[in-house]
Amino acid sequence: MSANDHEPSTANRFALVTGAGSGSGRAIAIALAEDGCDVGILGRRTEALEETATAIRALGRRTCILSTDVCDESAVAAAMEVFLAWSGGRADVLVNAAGIPGPLLGETIGELKVKDFDAVMATNLRGPFLLMSHLLPVMCRQGNGRVINIGGNHGMRGRAGRASYASSKWALRGLTRSAALEVGKHGVTANLVAPGAIAVDRMRQRWADQAEAEGVSEAVVLERYVQSLGVALQRTNDTADVVAAVRFLAGEGGRNITGQEIVVDGGVIV
Ligand SMILES: NC(=O)c1ccc[n+]([C@@H]2O[C@H](COP(=O)([O-])OP(=O)(O)OC[C@H]3O[C@@H](n4cnc5c(N)ncnc54)[C@H](OP(=O)(O)O)[C@@H]3O)[C@@H](O)[C@H]2O)c1
């Protein structure tokens, strides 16, 4: 029998989700609440987190708003103190969903500004590292815990014009796998979900702007997008697709899975 054989199901657990004010992070936070977790929600914009909090409370679960920049080491430390005081010292699930895409104008290495590269690495890699530095020791002491990092399919291959983003998501895989090897003996798992394009508000706006600029419908822009990427299933992700993979890893199905990457991209990385 291993340390996590007595792990409770998702119900009555404390989860922390970063990037929970919008997009996949918000959808994941609400889904974990539906599954019975009380959920700490972290992001920079308090108003955005308030909306997520309202949805969580409507499900009868507790929530704790942490208005924090994941790039700020001391702010993350302070937020983790607040979270652990709120949860009675427990941390059962950590989902690192906060992330930024970085420059989107196809800047090549040489054109890409160092400050932009640094900002992407600080948010997408150093941020998850900071959160894990605080919560993995807690999970190890408990003898169970699930860390789920949200990577991206650009971290499964190279991507011209997206070097900072691709590098950050590649590096997140190394961080996740190394963590899995370090904490496995304590019954703690660490895995990564690597989505392709997700139809969140920010992406929908990009597709709408492009459609308007070209005088075509959004459907035409989307169709061209999935064709250009060679998406086998010829569709982009909804947040529900990402949520399903996270739920699986956070739930019973993920009990004996660690150091793995689930690519949720409709079949681009095949
Ligand atoms: N959308 C896609 O096509 C796609 C594809 C593959 C992977 N992903 C990844 O999926 C994850 C979620 O992104 P999304 O596109 O679903 O949603 P999103 O709407 O872009 O949400 C990202 C969230 O991260 C938070 N965030 C950004 N920088 C932060 C910082 N320094 N500190 C704290 N929070 C920060 C933002 O909130 P604040 O601004 O309030 O801080 C925002 O709520 C990201 O890691 C992203 O890289 C997205």
Short mmCIF file of C-alpha atoms and ligand atoms in Angstrom, two decimals:
data_model
loop_
_atom_site.label_atom_id
_atom_site.label_comp_id
_atom_site.label_asym_id
_atom_site.label_seq_id
_atom_site.Cartn_x
_atom_site.Cartn_y
_atom_site.Cartn_z
CA MET A 1 0.00 0.00 0.00
CA SER A 2 1.42 3.39 -0.92
CA ALA A 3 1.12 6.76 0.78
CA ASN A 4 -1.75 7.93 -1.42
CA ASP A 5 -3.95 4.84 -1.16
CA HIS A 6 -5.97 6.64 1.51
CA GLU A 7 -6.22 9.86 -0.42
CA PRO A 8 -9.75 11.27 -0.30
CA SER A 9 -11.57 11.76 -3.59
CA THR A 10 -11.71 15.34 -4.95
CA ALA A 11 -14.50 16.05 -2.44
CA ASN A 12 -13.53 17.95 0.72
CA ARG A 13 -10.13 18.91 -0.56
CA PHE A 14 -8.45 22.29 -0.76
CA ALA A 15 -7.33 23.39 -4.19
CA LEU A 16 -5.40 26.42 -5.37
CA VAL A 17 -5.78 27.60 -8.95
CA THR A 18 -3.67 30.41 -10.43
CA GLY A 19 -4.94 32.42 -13.38
CA ALA A 20 -8.43 31.80 -12.01
CA GLY A 21 -9.85 35.18 -13.08
CA SER A 22 -10.48 34.15 -16.68
CA GLY A 23 -10.25 31.48 -19.36
CA SER A 24 -9.14 27.98 -18.46
CA GLY A 25 -8.09 28.88 -14.92
CA ARG A 26 -11.58 30.16 -14.09
CA ALA A 27 -13.22 27.11 -15.66
CA ILE A 28 -10.87 24.77 -13.76
CA ALA A 29 -11.51 26.54 -10.42
CA ILE A 30 -15.28 26.23 -10.90
CA ALA A 31 -14.99 22.57 -11.99
CA LEU A 32 -12.92 21.68 -8.91
CA ALA A 33 -15.56 23.39 -6.75
CA GLU A 34 -18.24 21.33 -8.53
CA ASP A 35 -16.19 18.26 -7.63
CA GLY A 36 -16.28 19.23 -3.96
CA CYS A 37 -13.09 21.25 -3.44
CA ASP A 38 -12.84 24.52 -1.58
CA VAL A 39 -10.77 26.62 -3.93
CA GLY A 40 -8.21 29.39 -3.44
CA ILE A 41 -8.15 31.55 -6.56
CA LEU A 42 -5.11 33.61 -7.53
CA GLY A 43 -4.55 36.28 -10.18
CA ARG A 44 -3.73 39.98 -10.44
CA ARG A 45 -7.20 41.44 -11.15
CA THR A 46 -9.41 41.32 -8.06
CA GLU A 47 -12.64 42.11 -10.00
CA ALA A 48 -12.04 39.16 -12.33
CA LEU A 49 -11.42 36.86 -9.34
CA GLU A 50 -14.61 38.16 -7.68
CA GLU A 51 -16.63 36.81 -10.62
CA THR A 52 -15.04 33.39 -10.25
CA ALA A 53 -15.61 33.54 -6.49
CA THR A 54 -19.31 34.24 -7.03
CA ALA A 55 -19.62 31.14 -9.22
CA ILE A 56 -17.79 28.99 -6.63
CA ARG A 57 -19.95 30.25 -3.74
CA ALA A 58 -23.08 29.55 -5.80
CA LEU A 59 -21.98 25.90 -5.74
CA GLY A 60 -21.92 25.97 -1.95
CA ARG A 61 -18.12 25.82 -1.74
CA ARG A 62 -15.73 28.14 0.05
CA THR A 63 -13.21 30.30 -1.76
CA CYS A 64 -10.30 32.56 -0.90
CA ILE A 65 -9.33 35.40 -3.24
CA LEU A 66 -5.59 35.96 -3.60
CA SER A 67 -4.88 39.10 -5.65
CA THR A 68 -1.27 38.36 -6.42
CA ASP A 69 1.30 38.60 -9.21
CA VAL A 70 2.96 35.18 -9.62
CA CYS A 71 6.17 36.98 -10.68
CA ASP A 72 6.50 38.67 -7.29
CA GLU A 73 8.33 36.31 -4.92
CA SER A 74 7.39 38.06 -1.67
CA ALA A 75 3.77 38.60 -2.77
CA VAL A 76 3.47 34.88 -3.55
CA ALA A 77 4.94 34.02 -0.13
CA ALA A 78 2.40 36.31 1.57
CA ALA A 79 -0.46 34.85 -0.49
CA MET A 80 0.55 31.31 0.44
CA GLU A 81 0.48 32.26 4.13
CA VAL A 82 -3.06 33.57 3.67
CA PHE A 83 -4.10 30.48 1.70
CA LEU A 84 -2.70 28.00 4.24
CA ALA A 85 -4.24 29.89 7.17
CA TRP A 86 -7.58 29.69 5.31
CA SER A 87 -7.24 25.99 4.46
CA GLY A 88 -6.08 24.94 7.93
CA GLY A 89 -2.64 24.13 6.51
CA ARG A 90 -3.87 21.82 3.72
CA ALA A 91 -3.08 21.95 0.01
CA ASP A 92 -4.48 19.02 -1.94
CA VAL A 93 -4.53 20.26 -5.52
CA LEU A 94 -2.42 22.97 -7.17
CA VAL A 95 -3.22 24.02 -10.72
CA ASN A 96 -0.81 26.51 -12.26
CA ALA A 97 -2.88 28.04 -15.05
CA ALA A 98 -1.63 31.66 -14.91
CA GLY A 99 0.24 32.37 -18.10
CA ILE A 100 0.90 34.94 -20.79
CA PRO A 101 1.43 34.36 -24.52
CA GLY A 102 4.23 36.90 -24.93
CA PRO A 103 4.75 38.86 -28.16
CA LEU A 104 2.44 37.77 -30.98
CA LEU A 105 3.82 39.66 -33.97
CA GLY A 106 6.15 36.86 -35.02
CA GLU A 107 9.26 38.42 -33.48
CA THR A 108 12.25 36.22 -34.26
CA ILE A 109 15.22 35.76 -31.93
CA GLY A 110 17.16 38.96 -32.54
CA GLU A 111 13.94 40.97 -32.76
CA LEU A 112 12.44 39.60 -29.54
CA LYS A 113 13.10 42.05 -26.70
CA VAL A 114 14.91 40.69 -23.63
CA LYS A 115 12.31 42.26 -21.33
CA ASP A 116 9.52 40.43 -23.17
CA PHE A 117 11.42 37.14 -22.99
CA ASP A 118 12.01 37.68 -19.25
CA ALA A 119 8.35 38.53 -18.60
CA VAL A 120 7.15 35.31 -20.25
CA MET A 121 9.67 33.16 -18.37
CA ALA A 122 8.84 34.90 -15.07
CA THR A 123 5.12 34.27 -15.47
CA ASN A 124 4.99 30.88 -17.17
CA LEU A 125 7.96 29.15 -15.51
CA ARG A 126 9.16 31.02 -12.41
CA GLY A 127 5.55 31.56 -11.27
CA PRO A 128 4.71 27.83 -11.15
CA PHE A 129 8.12 27.22 -9.53
CA LEU A 130 7.29 29.69 -6.74
CA LEU A 131 3.87 28.16 -6.10
CA MET A 132 5.31 24.64 -6.10
CA SER A 133 8.13 25.74 -3.75
CA HIS A 134 5.52 26.70 -1.16
CA LEU A 135 2.95 23.95 -1.62
CA LEU A 136 4.94 20.80 -2.46
CA PRO A 137 6.42 20.60 1.07
CA VAL A 138 2.88 20.87 2.47
CA MET A 139 1.67 18.08 0.15
CA CYS A 140 4.65 15.90 1.07
CA ARG A 141 3.92 16.30 4.78
CA GLN A 142 0.28 15.35 4.15
CA GLY A 143 1.35 12.30 2.17
CA ASN A 144 -0.73 13.24 -0.87
CA GLY A 145 -1.32 16.03 -3.36
CA ARG A 146 -1.72 16.74 -7.05
CA VAL A 147 0.14 19.37 -9.02
CA ILE A 148 -1.17 20.09 -12.50
CA ASN A 149 0.73 22.60 -14.59
CA ILE A 150 -0.86 24.05 -17.70
CA GLY A 151 1.71 24.00 -20.47
CA GLY A 152 0.93 24.33 -24.15
CA ASN A 153 1.47 22.35 -27.32
CA HIS A 154 4.04 24.97 -28.39
CA GLY A 155 6.10 23.45 -25.58
CA MET A 156 6.02 20.07 -27.35
CA ARG A 157 7.76 21.38 -30.50
CA GLY A 158 9.49 24.55 -31.71
CA ARG A 159 7.45 27.49 -32.90
CA ALA A 160 8.98 30.20 -35.12
CA GLY A 161 8.13 33.67 -33.85
CA ARG A 162 7.05 32.38 -30.41
CA ALA A 163 10.45 31.53 -28.89
CA SER A 164 9.76 32.98 -25.45
CA TYR A 165 6.41 31.22 -25.06
CA ALA A 166 7.62 27.89 -26.47
CA SER A 167 10.74 28.01 -24.25
CA SER A 168 8.69 28.73 -21.13
CA LYS A 169 6.29 25.85 -21.79
CA TRP A 170 9.15 23.44 -22.66
CA ALA A 171 10.90 24.38 -19.43
CA LEU A 172 7.68 23.86 -17.47
CA ARG A 173 7.78 20.22 -18.61
CA GLY A 174 11.26 19.86 -17.08
CA LEU A 175 10.10 21.46 -13.84
CA THR A 176 7.05 19.17 -13.70
CA ARG A 177 8.97 15.96 -14.42
CA SER A 178 11.70 16.84 -11.92
CA ALA A 179 9.07 17.56 -9.26
CA ALA A 180 7.37 14.22 -10.00
CA LEU A 181 10.62 12.39 -9.31
CA GLU A 182 11.29 14.36 -6.13
CA VAL A 183 7.88 14.03 -4.47
CA GLY A 184 6.59 10.65 -5.69
CA LYS A 185 7.78 8.86 -2.57
CA HIS A 186 5.41 11.05 -0.55
CA GLY A 187 2.38 10.11 -2.64
CA VAL A 188 2.35 13.43 -4.49
CA THR A 189 1.91 13.59 -8.27
CA ALA A 190 2.98 16.28 -10.75
CA ASN A 191 1.69 16.31 -14.31
CA LEU A 192 1.24 18.74 -17.17
CA VAL A 193 -1.67 19.43 -19.49
CA ALA A 194 -0.54 20.86 -22.83
CA PRO A 195 -3.44 22.47 -24.68
CA GLY A 196 -3.49 23.74 -28.23
CA ALA A 197 -5.48 26.90 -29.02
CA ILE A 198 -8.31 27.44 -26.53
CA ALA A 199 -11.32 29.56 -27.48
CA VAL A 200 -11.07 31.89 -24.46
CA ASP A 201 -12.25 35.53 -24.67
CA ARG A 202 -8.77 36.80 -25.58
CA MET A 203 -8.43 34.31 -28.48
CA ARG A 204 -11.99 34.94 -29.71
CA GLN A 205 -11.20 38.66 -29.81
CA ARG A 206 -8.08 37.98 -31.90
CA TRP A 207 -10.07 35.88 -34.38
CA ALA A 208 -12.87 38.50 -34.50
CA ASP A 209 -10.38 41.34 -35.12
CA GLN A 210 -8.74 39.37 -37.92
CA ALA A 211 -12.11 38.57 -39.49
CA GLU A 212 -13.10 42.26 -39.39
CA ALA A 213 -9.76 43.39 -40.85
CA GLU A 214 -10.13 40.95 -43.74
CA GLY A 215 -13.88 41.41 -44.21
CA VAL A 216 -14.56 37.69 -43.77
CA SER A 217 -16.55 35.75 -41.18
CA GLU A 218 -14.99 34.43 -37.98
CA ALA A 219 -15.80 30.92 -39.20
CA VAL A 220 -13.52 31.48 -42.22
CA VAL A 221 -10.67 32.68 -39.99
CA LEU A 222 -11.08 29.69 -37.67
CA GLU A 223 -11.28 27.22 -40.54
CA ARG A 224 -8.04 28.61 -42.00
CA TYR A 225 -6.42 28.51 -38.55
CA VAL A 226 -7.13 24.83 -37.91
CA GLN A 227 -6.12 23.94 -41.49
CA SER A 228 -2.81 25.81 -41.19
CA LEU A 229 -1.99 23.98 -37.95
CA GLY A 230 -3.06 20.62 -39.38
CA VAL A 231 -5.46 19.89 -36.50
CA ALA A 232 -6.62 16.26 -36.98
CA LEU A 233 -10.03 16.85 -35.38
CA GLN A 234 -10.31 20.24 -37.15
CA ARG A 235 -11.45 22.12 -34.08
CA THR A 236 -9.94 24.31 -31.40
CA ASN A 237 -10.32 23.64 -27.66
CA ASP A 238 -13.13 24.86 -25.47
CA THR A 239 -12.09 25.42 -21.87
CA ALA A 240 -14.16 22.28 -21.14
CA ASP A 241 -11.55 20.19 -23.00
CA VAL A 242 -8.79 21.46 -20.72
CA VAL A 243 -11.00 21.11 -17.65
CA ALA A 244 -11.68 17.44 -18.44
CA ALA A 245 -7.97 16.59 -18.49
CA VAL A 246 -7.33 18.48 -15.23
CA ARG A 247 -10.30 16.80 -13.55
CA PHE A 248 -8.97 13.42 -14.58
CA LEU A 249 -5.51 14.11 -13.15
CA ALA A 250 -6.94 15.65 -9.96
CA GLY A 251 -9.39 12.81 -9.45
CA GLU A 252 -9.35 9.06 -8.93
CA GLY A 253 -7.98 8.38 -12.44
CA GLY A 254 -4.81 10.33 -11.73
CA ARG A 255 -3.81 8.41 -8.62
CA ASN A 256 -0.98 6.44 -10.21
CA ILE A 257 0.01 8.87 -12.98
CA THR A 258 2.95 11.21 -12.48
CA GLY A 259 5.56 13.02 -14.54
CA GLN A 260 3.30 12.83 -17.59
CA GLU A 261 2.03 15.26 -20.20
CA ILE A 262 -1.45 15.14 -21.70
CA VAL A 263 -1.64 17.03 -24.99
CA VAL A 264 -5.16 18.41 -25.52
CA ASP A 265 -4.97 19.95 -28.97
CA GLY A 266 -7.31 18.06 -31.29
CA GLY A 267 -4.37 16.19 -32.79
CA VAL A 268 -1.64 18.66 -33.79
CA ILE A 269 1.18 16.97 -31.89
CA VAL A 270 0.72 13.44 -33.21
N1 LIG B 1 -5.64 30.27 -24.87
C1 LIG B 1 -4.87 29.45 -25.53
O1 LIG B 1 -5.00 29.29 -26.76
C2 LIG B 1 -3.85 28.60 -24.80
C3 LIG B 1 -3.23 27.55 -25.49
C4 LIG B 1 -2.32 26.75 -24.81
C5 LIG B 1 -2.02 27.00 -23.49
N2 LIG B 1 -2.62 28.04 -22.86
C6 LIG B 1 -2.26 28.27 -21.45
O2 LIG B 1 -3.42 28.09 -20.66
C7 LIG B 1 -3.28 28.85 -19.45
C8 LIG B 1 -4.55 29.65 -19.22
O3 LIG B 1 -4.71 30.59 -20.27
P1 LIG B 1 -6.09 30.87 -21.01
O4 LIG B 1 -5.73 31.33 -22.39
O5 LIG B 1 -7.00 29.73 -20.83
O6 LIG B 1 -6.75 32.03 -20.19
P2 LIG B 1 -6.44 33.59 -20.05
O7 LIG B 1 -7.76 34.22 -20.12
O8 LIG B 1 -5.34 34.06 -20.92
O9 LIG B 1 -5.99 33.60 -18.53
C9 LIG B 1 -4.70 33.72 -18.07
C10 LIG B 1 -4.81 34.14 -16.61
O10 LIG B 1 -3.50 34.25 -16.07
C11 LIG B 1 -3.52 35.35 -15.18
N3 LIG B 1 -2.16 35.90 -15.10
C12 LIG B 1 -1.39 36.32 -16.12
N4 LIG B 1 -0.23 36.80 -15.65
C13 LIG B 1 -0.30 36.67 -14.29
C14 LIG B 1 0.58 36.99 -13.25
N5 LIG B 1 1.78 37.58 -13.48
N6 LIG B 1 0.20 36.72 -11.98
C15 LIG B 1 -0.99 36.15 -11.72
N7 LIG B 1 -1.86 35.81 -12.68
C16 LIG B 1 -1.52 36.09 -13.95
C17 LIG B 1 -4.48 36.37 -15.79
O11 LIG B 1 -5.14 37.13 -14.81
P3 LIG B 1 -4.63 38.61 -14.39
O12 LIG B 1 -4.33 39.34 -15.66
O13 LIG B 1 -5.77 39.15 -13.60
O14 LIG B 1 -3.43 38.38 -13.55
C18 LIG B 1 -5.51 35.47 -16.46
O15 LIG B 1 -6.65 35.29 -15.64
C19 LIG B 1 -2.03 29.71 -19.63
O16 LIG B 1 -0.96 29.12 -18.95
C20 LIG B 1 -1.79 29.67 -21.12
O17 LIG B 1 -0.42 29.84 -21.45
C21 LIG B 1 -3.54 28.85 -23.47
#
